[in-house]
XYZ file of C-alpha atoms in Angstrom:
341
model
C -4.987 -6.638 29.487
C -5.609 -8.067 26.796
C -4.854 -7.009 23.328
C -6.912 -7.452 20.121
C -4.627 -7.476 16.938
C -6.281 -7.166 13.378
C -4.810 -6.608 9.631
C -6.838 -4.805 7.114
C -7.015 -3.666 3.390
C -4.499 -5.073 0.622
C -2.117 -7.222 2.369
C 1.896 -6.748 1.903
C 5.060 -7.807 2.894
C 5.672 -6.901 6.766
C 2.316 -7.734 8.197
C 4.085 -10.853 9.647
C 6.694 -8.927 10.937
C 4.656 -6.236 12.734
C 2.437 -8.564 14.421
C 5.595 -11.040 15.538
C 7.038 -7.627 17.421
C 3.828 -6.448 19.416
C 3.478 -10.192 20.610
C 7.596 -10.597 21.525
C 7.508 -7.403 23.154
C 4.179 -7.660 24.649
C 4.507 -10.799 26.232
C 7.418 -10.751 28.630
C 7.887 -6.843 28.893
C 3.986 -5.812 29.861
C 2.677 -9.518 30.567
C -0.100 -8.840 27.796
C -2.433 -11.662 26.442
C -3.050 -11.222 22.832
C -5.771 -12.364 20.098
C -5.197 -12.521 16.608
C -8.872 -11.097 14.655
C -9.287 -13.064 11.434
C -9.614 -11.105 8.014
C -9.502 -7.340 8.920
C -12.729 -5.798 10.429
C -14.572 -8.685 9.879
C -12.848 -10.269 12.889
C -14.144 -8.365 15.783
C -17.634 -7.806 13.792
C -18.044 -11.441 13.575
C -15.721 -12.700 16.415
C -13.562 -14.565 14.747
C -10.189 -15.418 16.484
C -6.920 -16.973 17.121
C -4.842 -16.741 19.702
C -1.336 -15.409 19.650
C 1.987 -16.274 21.775
C 5.076 -16.098 21.344
C 5.629 -19.584 19.807
C 2.853 -18.695 17.276
C 5.094 -15.624 15.930
C 8.329 -17.345 15.866
C 9.640 -17.329 12.214
C 7.681 -14.994 10.860
C 10.222 -12.214 10.014
C 10.620 -13.222 6.545
C 7.180 -14.314 5.729
C 5.098 -12.026 3.498
C 0.865 -11.946 3.443
C -0.407 -11.828 7.222
C -1.128 -14.822 9.137
C -4.833 -12.921 10.476
C -5.992 -12.824 6.480
C -7.563 -9.528 5.562
C -10.680 -8.169 3.994
C -11.976 -4.490 3.114
C -14.800 -5.094 5.580
C -16.460 -1.668 6.618
C -18.192 -2.003 9.670
C -19.781 1.860 8.889
C -21.350 0.441 6.366
C -23.053 -2.472 8.184
C -26.130 -2.019 9.977
C -25.336 -1.880 13.778
C -21.229 -2.616 12.662
C -19.725 -0.955 15.238
C -22.437 -2.093 17.934
C -21.491 -5.212 17.007
C -17.732 -4.784 17.284
C -18.181 -3.115 21.174
C -20.095 -6.253 21.951
C -17.705 -8.634 20.799
C -14.667 -7.080 22.318
C -16.585 -6.580 25.678
C -17.423 -10.980 25.282
C -13.929 -11.576 24.159
C -12.584 -9.931 27.650
C -10.469 -7.336 24.689
C -9.601 -4.326 26.158
C -7.647 -2.555 23.332
C -7.200 -3.052 19.496
C -3.995 -2.809 17.457
C -5.215 -1.929 13.610
C -2.515 -2.465 10.984
C -3.617 -0.800 7.788
C -4.021 1.769 5.445
C -5.828 4.314 4.471
C -9.485 2.892 4.988
C -8.592 0.190 7.467
C -7.036 3.050 9.878
C -9.717 5.719 8.784
C -12.696 2.889 10.686
C -9.862 2.877 13.388
C -10.316 6.683 13.690
C -14.110 6.856 13.738
C -14.565 4.237 16.591
C -11.823 6.108 18.330
C -14.231 8.883 18.518
C -16.351 6.193 19.701
C -14.946 5.546 22.784
C -12.968 1.887 21.464
C -9.183 1.687 22.761
C -7.331 1.538 19.493
C -3.319 2.338 18.277
C -2.677 2.264 14.431
C 0.133 1.243 12.562
C 0.557 2.277 8.480
C 0.597 0.315 6.133
C 0.020 0.236 2.184
C 2.405 -0.633 -0.583
C 1.147 2.982 -2.106
C 3.034 4.771 0.506
C 0.168 7.458 0.336
C -0.317 7.627 4.058
C -0.281 11.502 5.591
C 1.918 12.022 8.859
C 4.330 8.785 7.978
C 7.188 9.310 5.757
C 7.121 5.969 4.518
C 5.056 2.967 5.371
C 5.947 -0.651 5.456
C 5.756 -2.611 2.058
C 6.590 0.145 -0.515
C 10.048 -0.811 -0.746
C 9.550 -4.532 -1.354
C 7.042 -3.585 -3.977
C 9.764 -0.986 -5.516
C 11.999 -3.392 -5.651
C 10.088 -5.994 -7.262
C 8.938 -3.435 -10.131
C 12.580 -2.432 -10.408
C 13.912 -6.246 -10.865
C 10.461 -6.674 -13.522
C 11.562 -3.394 -15.644
C 15.144 -4.302 -15.458
C 14.537 -7.511 -17.211
C 11.896 -5.984 -19.899
C 14.782 -3.891 -20.772
C 16.480 -6.999 -22.350
C 13.543 -8.295 -24.368
C 12.341 -4.798 -25.127
C 15.619 -4.117 -26.775
C 15.436 -7.958 -28.509
C 12.136 -7.536 -30.584
C 12.007 -3.481 -31.025
C 9.226 -2.991 -29.122
C 7.755 -0.568 -27.233
C 7.137 -2.231 -23.376
C 4.312 -0.861 -20.851
C 4.593 -1.699 -16.987
C 1.403 -1.117 -15.495
C 2.242 -0.529 -11.385
C -0.226 -0.263 -8.485
C -1.124 3.578 -7.361
C -4.649 4.488 -7.272
C -4.395 8.160 -6.645
C -0.502 8.585 -6.156
C 2.180 7.581 -7.819
C 4.792 6.940 -5.253
C 5.509 3.293 -6.782
C 5.986 3.896 -10.270
C 8.114 7.123 -9.510
C 10.499 5.543 -7.428
C 10.630 2.159 -9.839
C 10.753 3.979 -12.874
C 13.238 6.212 -11.765
C 15.379 3.618 -10.587
C 14.545 0.719 -13.518
C 15.811 3.682 -16.081
C 12.254 4.000 -17.547
C 11.697 6.452 -20.645
C 8.227 7.940 -19.616
C 6.402 7.970 -15.872
C 2.913 8.093 -15.989
C 1.291 9.028 -12.499
C -2.188 9.946 -11.113
C -1.415 13.349 -9.487
C -0.032 14.620 -13.295
C -2.312 14.063 -16.322
C -0.375 12.999 -19.174
C -0.857 14.193 -22.983
C -0.602 11.002 -25.143
C 0.813 12.876 -28.174
C 3.665 13.662 -25.359
C 4.002 10.106 -24.949
C 4.299 9.447 -28.301
C 6.780 11.458 -28.830
C 8.869 9.826 -26.567
C 8.241 6.811 -28.141
C 9.356 7.860 -31.195
C 12.443 10.128 -29.854
C 13.768 6.538 -28.062
C 13.407 4.748 -31.044
C 15.627 7.741 -33.141
C 18.482 6.928 -30.920
C 17.821 2.724 -31.777
C 16.788 2.125 -28.173
C 13.095 0.485 -26.798
C 11.306 2.256 -24.520
C 10.134 1.478 -21.063
C 6.893 3.048 -19.906
C 6.025 3.018 -15.998
C 2.703 3.739 -15.434
C 0.539 4.047 -12.320
C -2.944 1.970 -12.735
C -4.636 5.665 -11.739
C -2.539 7.446 -14.406
C -5.135 9.277 -16.601
C -4.792 11.376 -20.216
C -5.534 15.041 -20.063
C -8.731 15.063 -19.840
C -9.801 11.965 -20.046
C -11.754 9.788 -16.672
C -9.579 7.041 -15.052
C -9.140 4.098 -17.151
C -11.479 1.521 -15.317
C -11.606 -1.871 -15.263
C -15.083 -2.479 -14.050
C -17.512 0.353 -12.428
C -17.673 -2.299 -9.055
C -16.715 -0.305 -6.083
C -15.563 -2.045 -2.630
C -17.372 -1.513 1.065
C -15.038 2.102 1.336
C -16.452 2.903 -2.508
C -13.373 2.506 -4.107
C -13.934 1.936 -8.044
C -11.645 -1.110 -9.122
C -8.755 0.047 -11.675
C -6.963 -1.446 -14.162
C -6.372 -1.269 -18.235
C -4.774 1.799 -18.516
C -1.914 0.252 -19.373
C -3.357 -1.602 -22.179
C -5.156 1.575 -23.499
C -1.905 2.912 -23.547
C -0.210 0.282 -25.556
C -3.018 0.128 -28.022
C -3.023 4.309 -28.296
C 0.901 4.129 -28.896
C 0.907 1.420 -31.717
C -2.363 3.204 -33.605
C -0.309 6.522 -33.610
C 3.277 5.186 -34.185
C 2.975 2.032 -35.830
C 5.489 0.841 -33.251
C 4.605 -2.382 -31.881
C 3.538 -1.826 -27.901
C 3.203 -4.913 -25.041
C 1.633 -4.347 -21.409
C 3.174 -6.175 -18.368
C 0.639 -5.680 -15.706
C 2.525 -6.213 -12.282
C -0.600 -6.340 -10.304
C -0.407 -8.365 -6.815
C 2.961 -9.416 -7.787
C 3.946 -6.451 -5.957
C 2.196 -7.533 -2.841
C 3.748 -10.788 -2.662
C 6.279 -12.615 -1.342
C 9.362 -12.049 0.852
C 9.334 -8.098 2.374
C 12.817 -6.534 1.859
C 15.170 -5.584 4.840
C 14.140 -1.976 5.426
C 10.425 -3.464 5.416
C 11.019 -5.792 8.091
C 13.326 -3.117 9.983
C 10.894 -0.827 9.543
C 7.341 -3.309 10.658
C 9.338 -4.475 13.658
C 9.920 -0.762 14.780
C 6.370 -0.059 14.091
C 5.091 -2.965 16.192
C 7.481 -2.467 18.895
C 6.457 1.273 19.250
C 2.813 0.224 19.236
C 2.225 -2.093 22.000
C 4.527 0.738 23.991
C 1.514 3.065 22.677
C -0.875 0.433 24.334
C 0.740 0.450 27.417
C 0.606 4.347 27.804
C -2.773 5.026 26.863
C -2.032 6.328 23.571
C -5.408 5.665 22.064
C -6.691 7.151 18.642
C -3.030 7.245 17.641
C -0.703 6.021 14.999
C 3.211 4.860 14.798
C 5.001 6.888 12.117
C 8.348 7.511 10.570
C 10.246 10.885 10.197
C 13.539 10.670 9.596
C 14.605 7.951 11.720
C 12.390 8.365 14.553
C 9.502 6.811 15.233
C 6.927 8.933 16.405
C 3.095 9.114 17.262
C 0.625 11.090 15.468
C -3.348 11.375 15.645
C -5.356 8.824 13.550
C -7.422 11.765 12.648
C -4.228 13.564 11.094
C -2.916 10.596 9.450
C -6.038 9.543 7.506
C -7.488 12.850 6.814
C -5.886 13.535 3.168
C -3.197 11.177 0.903
C 0.140 11.741 0.496
C 0.905 12.531 -2.896
C 3.498 13.293 -4.910
C 4.544 17.027 -5.518
C 4.682 17.635 -8.970
C 8.207 19.359 -8.036
C 10.148 16.160 -7.739
C 7.792 14.495 -10.353
C 9.583 17.384 -12.762
C 13.100 15.740 -11.897
C 12.219 12.576 -13.487
C 10.995 14.258 -16.461
C 14.566 15.172 -17.561
C 14.689 11.544 -18.306
C 12.016 11.046 -20.612
C 11.787 10.227 -24.279
């Protein structure tokens, strides 16, 4: 059997570990041949490939990013895109695909499965917002990067008596903000699932200063003030219809300065959260996902995705996993709110 592998959507630490695990198990145990499709779904659309064998995946475990490249290409937004994928897979002799990605990449995989393409999914997103799995790889690394930044900002905040705002990724789900904010001792955490009142945020800021401490605020890029719209960086949309977000941290800083008279500075972590060496936990999870993904190919578990449930790796339907996002429960957020102000 010849198996194709692709990585789509935003890159994250652990992608290479999945590729390595699939090939390291698939070649000696199943005798499979592997081909890597370049730049996400653009690869099978345009027949962009590279060979993958055991020697080509050596040394990948600690390496961030993806050796296959990535993109936000949506074949369903391209005229005859699905037919082109079918034709290229047939001409390349590819019998099955392993698609590694988040909501959008796996959403495409689910729709292709419905049209007869043999595909298995592996969940990847630093946002940890995919249903069906307790955790996605990339999330732990992103949280640790954010926590390190928050730890460093505490000292400069105290030195200059400033409010420091840390904007982290999270379009619809505030998992990174919640985990890093609690672990980093933030004085306020703002997430997309719970709209915030700017007056309350300013009260938390002033309360902190009355205790002679400088506040740290962690905010998801998709957080919104009560009654307000998402703060947009541009009006542009990607191939999946997502508007590019950003700017809420700067907006928050301006509002805090105007309302409290306290100096505020914003640090936007952005793609720093995606880069660099994966954490030990993400290497472990990505490796296990890869091993189970190639087992799923061998078992013809088409239209399914690897998932973590407790400490077990299980298979769940792609349609189920991409039907809705996994959001932060307001009750869980309320636990963090005890420390605000």
